Amino acid sequence: GAAMLLWLWLWLCVCCCPGRGLRIHEYLYFQVLSPGDIRYIFTATPAKDFGGVFNTRYDQIHLVPADPPEACGELNNGVFIQDQIALVERGGCSFLSKTRVIQEHGGRAVIIADNAYDNDSFYIEMIQDSSRRTADIPALFLLGRDGYMIRRSLEQHGLPWAVISIPVNVTSIPTYEMMQPPWTFW
């Protein structure tokens, strides 16, 4: 009925209009393998107009929270980010600047979590800054609530990083719905 038509219209607007917001298939998923209390599949969105793409699937790679969390300059734990993936917090400098800092420290990718810890539904579009610089590693945006829960779990366990698989193909996981974080609202 009317609801179906409205949904179809929205879908056409979102999917078929280039450059108009986020297209539905532009989600990327990763699974936390440890610590076990956050062993969920998380949803992230790739940066819109900078950064690389995942050419490799990493079955077990470290997700290392940057220190300091905003990663706008020199990192105290940069040695742990080499060949791993960094978890960074939004704020303090541009998305691109953060991505470049992680790239300079040898990171394979960066996941930038919103600094609004209560954000459990709004994906921000990460766009270029005005500096005309580039970045080669993938940059993903993560909801603030998800980033907070990952960091909190690591702090509670006294762990320097999580172990994740990225990217995860959710179409091949029949239990995907059951593996989403319990705080996710749909």
mmCIF file of C-alpha atoms in Angstrom:
data_model
loop_
_atom_site.group_PDB
_atom_site.id
_atom_site.type_symbol
_atom_site.label_atom_id
_atom_site.label_comp_id
_atom_site.label_asym_id
_atom_site.label_seq_id
_atom_site.Cartn_x
_atom_site.Cartn_y
_atom_site.Cartn_z
ATOM 1 C CA GLY A 1 0.000 0.000 0.000
ATOM 2 C CA ALA A 2 1.023 3.574 0.699
ATOM 3 C CA ALA A 3 3.785 2.544 3.091
ATOM 4 C CA MET A 4 5.343 0.319 0.444
ATOM 5 C CA LEU A 5 5.233 3.125 -2.124
ATOM 6 C CA LEU A 6 6.804 5.553 0.321
ATOM 7 C CA TRP A 7 9.551 3.027 1.105
ATOM 8 C CA LEU A 8 10.183 2.467 -2.590
ATOM 9 C CA TRP A 9 10.369 6.231 -3.209
ATOM 10 C CA LEU A 10 12.822 6.647 -0.327
ATOM 11 C CA TRP A 11 14.885 3.734 -1.607
ATOM 12 C CA LEU A 12 15.061 5.250 -5.091
ATOM 13 C CA CYS A 13 16.122 8.597 -3.647
ATOM 14 C CA VAL A 14 18.794 7.069 -1.442
ATOM 15 C CA CYS A 15 20.155 4.485 -3.864
ATOM 16 C CA CYS A 16 19.852 5.994 -7.256
ATOM 17 C CA CYS A 17 20.723 9.660 -6.795
ATOM 18 C CA PRO A 18 24.500 9.961 -6.968
ATOM 19 C CA GLY A 19 25.996 12.167 -4.317
ATOM 20 C CA ARG A 20 22.763 12.483 -2.354
ATOM 21 C CA GLY A 21 23.623 11.177 1.051
ATOM 22 C CA LEU A 22 24.653 7.695 1.943
ATOM 23 C CA ARG A 23 23.679 4.846 -0.339
ATOM 24 C CA ILE A 24 22.389 1.774 1.423
ATOM 25 C CA HIS A 25 25.094 -0.630 0.234
ATOM 26 C CA GLU A 26 27.861 1.592 1.598
ATOM 27 C CA TYR A 27 27.964 -0.114 4.959
ATOM 28 C CA LEU A 28 30.965 -2.107 6.036
ATOM 29 C CA TYR A 29 30.834 -4.629 8.855
ATOM 30 C CA PHE A 30 33.409 -5.897 11.304
ATOM 31 C CA GLN A 31 33.192 -8.463 14.064
ATOM 32 C CA VAL A 32 34.841 -8.229 17.455
ATOM 33 C CA LEU A 33 36.290 -11.647 18.341
ATOM 34 C CA SER A 34 37.642 -10.646 21.736
ATOM 35 C CA PRO A 35 36.928 -9.556 24.412
ATOM 36 C CA GLY A 36 33.982 -11.944 24.475
ATOM 37 C CA ASP A 37 31.475 -9.597 26.115
ATOM 38 C CA ILE A 38 31.432 -7.445 22.949
ATOM 39 C CA ARG A 39 31.646 -10.295 20.461
ATOM 40 C CA TYR A 40 29.239 -8.594 18.058
ATOM 41 C CA ILE A 41 29.086 -7.515 14.436
ATOM 42 C CA PHE A 42 29.396 -3.737 14.172
ATOM 43 C CA THR A 43 28.278 -1.523 11.311
ATOM 44 C CA ALA A 44 30.513 1.257 9.983
ATOM 45 C CA THR A 45 30.368 3.590 6.998
ATOM 46 C CA PRO A 46 33.375 4.299 4.742
ATOM 47 C CA ALA A 47 34.574 7.882 4.291
ATOM 48 C CA LYS A 48 32.824 9.535 1.376
ATOM 49 C CA ASP A 49 35.636 11.066 -0.645
ATOM 50 C CA PHE A 50 39.006 10.096 0.810
ATOM 51 C CA GLY A 51 40.868 7.023 1.967
ATOM 52 C CA GLY A 52 41.471 3.582 0.531
ATOM 53 C CA VAL A 53 39.360 0.443 0.352
ATOM 54 C CA PHE A 54 39.823 -2.970 1.903
ATOM 55 C CA ASN A 55 41.537 -5.220 -0.632
ATOM 56 C CA THR A 56 42.201 -7.843 2.029
ATOM 57 C CA ARG A 57 40.016 -9.461 4.622
ATOM 58 C CA TYR A 58 41.739 -9.483 7.990
ATOM 59 C CA ASP A 59 40.560 -12.526 9.944
ATOM 60 C CA GLN A 60 42.293 -11.522 13.163
ATOM 61 C CA ILE A 61 43.728 -8.037 13.438
ATOM 62 C CA HIS A 62 44.104 -5.767 16.442
ATOM 63 C CA LEU A 63 41.746 -2.830 16.894
ATOM 64 C CA VAL A 64 43.884 -0.469 18.964
ATOM 65 C CA PRO A 65 42.349 2.586 20.686
ATOM 66 C CA ALA A 66 44.610 5.540 19.885
ATOM 67 C CA ASP A 67 46.300 7.372 22.749
ATOM 68 C CA PRO A 68 45.377 10.211 22.812
ATOM 69 C CA PRO A 69 41.916 9.160 21.544
ATOM 70 C CA GLU A 70 41.462 12.006 19.038
ATOM 71 C CA ALA A 71 44.741 11.154 17.231
ATOM 72 C CA CYS A 72 45.389 14.679 16.003
ATOM 73 C CA GLY A 73 49.171 14.488 16.494
ATOM 74 C CA GLU A 74 51.900 12.236 17.820
ATOM 75 C CA LEU A 75 50.574 9.037 19.416
ATOM 76 C CA ASN A 76 51.830 7.561 22.693
ATOM 77 C CA ASN A 77 50.975 4.035 21.529
ATOM 78 C CA GLY A 78 51.875 4.420 17.849
ATOM 79 C CA VAL A 79 54.093 1.327 17.979
ATOM 80 C CA PHE A 80 50.988 -0.829 18.634
ATOM 81 C CA ILE A 81 49.131 0.670 15.664
ATOM 82 C CA GLN A 82 51.783 -0.441 13.148
ATOM 83 C CA ASP A 83 50.149 -3.033 10.818
ATOM 84 C CA GLN A 84 46.929 -2.947 12.880
ATOM 85 C CA ILE A 85 43.713 -0.898 12.851
ATOM 86 C CA ALA A 86 43.253 2.170 15.040
ATOM 87 C CA LEU A 87 40.099 3.147 16.927
ATOM 88 C CA VAL A 88 39.992 6.939 17.075
ATOM 89 C CA GLU A 89 37.542 9.434 18.516
ATOM 90 C CA ARG A 90 35.912 12.259 16.571
ATOM 91 C CA GLY A 91 36.906 15.827 17.426
ATOM 92 C CA GLY A 92 39.942 18.089 17.654
ATOM 93 C CA CYS A 93 40.883 17.915 13.956
ATOM 94 C CA SER A 94 39.450 16.764 10.640
ATOM 95 C CA PHE A 95 38.620 13.151 9.773
ATOM 96 C CA LEU A 96 41.320 13.322 7.108
ATOM 97 C CA SER A 97 43.958 14.558 9.582
ATOM 98 C CA LYS A 98 43.212 11.613 11.885
ATOM 99 C CA THR A 99 43.435 9.179 8.977
ATOM 100 C CA ARG A 100 46.812 10.609 7.956
ATOM 101 C CA VAL A 101 48.162 10.354 11.525
ATOM 102 C CA ILE A 102 47.208 6.664 11.657
ATOM 103 C CA GLN A 103 48.652 6.082 8.174
ATOM 104 C CA GLU A 104 51.930 7.728 9.241
ATOM 105 C CA HIS A 105 52.069 5.338 12.202
ATOM 106 C CA GLY A 106 51.742 2.380 9.838
ATOM 107 C CA GLY A 107 48.091 1.587 10.556
ATOM 108 C CA ARG A 108 46.202 -0.516 7.976
ATOM 109 C CA ALA A 109 42.923 1.392 8.531
ATOM 110 C CA VAL A 110 41.218 3.749 10.960
ATOM 111 C CA ILE A 111 37.795 3.499 12.573
ATOM 112 C CA ILE A 112 36.612 6.900 13.804
ATOM 113 C CA ALA A 113 33.891 6.732 16.449
ATOM 114 C CA ASP A 114 31.547 9.635 17.056
ATOM 115 C CA ASN A 115 32.369 11.556 20.230
ATOM 116 C CA ALA A 116 28.666 11.648 21.116
ATOM 117 C CA TYR A 117 28.564 8.476 23.237
ATOM 118 C CA ASP A 118 24.770 8.354 23.125
ATOM 119 C CA ASN A 119 24.725 8.326 19.303
ATOM 120 C CA ASP A 120 23.315 4.913 18.408
ATOM 121 C CA SER A 121 21.741 5.660 15.034
ATOM 122 C CA PHE A 122 23.129 8.692 13.161
ATOM 123 C CA TYR A 123 25.968 8.086 10.719
ATOM 124 C CA ILE A 124 28.046 11.162 9.911
ATOM 125 C CA GLU A 125 29.366 11.585 6.412
ATOM 126 C CA MET A 126 33.149 11.866 6.551
ATOM 127 C CA ILE A 127 34.335 14.219 3.824
ATOM 128 C CA GLN A 128 37.630 15.769 2.720
ATOM 129 C CA ASP A 129 38.928 18.812 4.543
ATOM 130 C CA SER A 130 40.103 21.861 2.585
ATOM 131 C CA SER A 131 43.800 20.959 2.785
ATOM 132 C CA ARG A 132 43.985 19.099 -0.546
ATOM 133 C CA ARG A 133 45.858 16.270 1.178
ATOM 134 C CA THR A 134 45.034 12.626 0.640
ATOM 135 C CA ALA A 135 45.062 9.404 2.620
ATOM 136 C CA ASP A 136 45.558 5.888 1.294
ATOM 137 C CA ILE A 137 44.221 3.728 4.123
ATOM 138 C CA PRO A 138 40.508 2.994 4.624
ATOM 139 C CA ALA A 139 38.680 5.297 7.047
ATOM 140 C CA LEU A 140 35.384 4.192 8.594
ATOM 141 C CA PHE A 141 32.846 5.996 10.753
ATOM 142 C CA LEU A 142 31.439 4.195 13.798
ATOM 143 C CA LEU A 143 28.488 5.165 15.966
ATOM 144 C CA GLY A 144 29.461 6.823 19.245
ATOM 145 C CA ARG A 145 27.693 4.233 21.361
ATOM 146 C CA ASP A 146 29.546 1.384 19.633
ATOM 147 C CA GLY A 147 32.940 3.048 20.010
ATOM 148 C CA TYR A 148 32.243 3.774 23.667
ATOM 149 C CA MET A 149 31.173 0.180 24.410
ATOM 150 C CA ILE A 150 34.307 -1.228 22.739
ATOM 151 C CA ARG A 151 36.610 1.128 24.661
ATOM 152 C CA ARG A 152 34.758 0.509 27.942
ATOM 153 C CA SER A 153 35.071 -3.264 27.549
ATOM 154 C CA LEU A 154 38.822 -2.972 26.900
ATOM 155 C CA GLU A 155 39.240 -0.755 29.971
ATOM 156 C CA GLN A 156 37.260 -3.178 32.144
ATOM 157 C CA HIS A 157 39.458 -6.079 31.026
ATOM 158 C CA GLY A 158 42.677 -4.076 31.166
ATOM 159 C CA LEU A 159 43.348 -4.888 27.502
ATOM 160 C CA PRO A 160 45.327 -2.665 25.099
ATOM 161 C CA TRP A 161 43.289 -3.746 22.043
ATOM 162 C CA ALA A 162 40.419 -5.846 20.726
ATOM 163 C CA VAL A 163 40.792 -8.590 18.108
ATOM 164 C CA ILE A 164 38.505 -8.145 15.097
ATOM 165 C CA SER A 165 37.705 -9.531 11.645
ATOM 166 C CA ILE A 166 37.177 -6.914 8.938
ATOM 167 C CA PRO A 167 35.390 -6.651 6.579
ATOM 168 C CA VAL A 168 32.716 -9.243 7.348
ATOM 169 C CA ASN A 169 30.245 -10.316 4.666
ATOM 170 C CA VAL A 170 26.950 -10.368 6.562
ATOM 171 C CA THR A 171 25.004 -11.975 3.717
ATOM 172 C CA SER A 172 26.898 -15.191 4.479
ATOM 173 C CA ILE A 173 25.966 -15.116 8.172
ATOM 174 C CA PRO A 174 22.402 -16.312 8.770
ATOM 175 C CA THR A 175 22.635 -15.339 12.432
ATOM 176 C CA TYR A 176 23.687 -11.757 11.653
ATOM 177 C CA GLU A 177 20.602 -10.291 13.354
ATOM 178 C CA MET A 178 21.412 -12.209 16.527
ATOM 179 C CA MET A 179 25.002 -10.993 16.475
ATOM 180 C CA GLN A 180 24.299 -7.269 16.521
ATOM 181 C CA PRO A 181 24.984 -5.353 19.722
ATOM 182 C CA PRO A 182 22.008 -5.484 22.114
ATOM 183 C CA TRP A 183 22.032 -1.675 22.409
ATOM 184 C CA THR A 184 21.419 -1.276 18.643
ATOM 185 C CA PHE A 185 17.957 -0.017 17.734
ATOM 186 C CA TRP A 186 16.426 -0.722 14.322
#
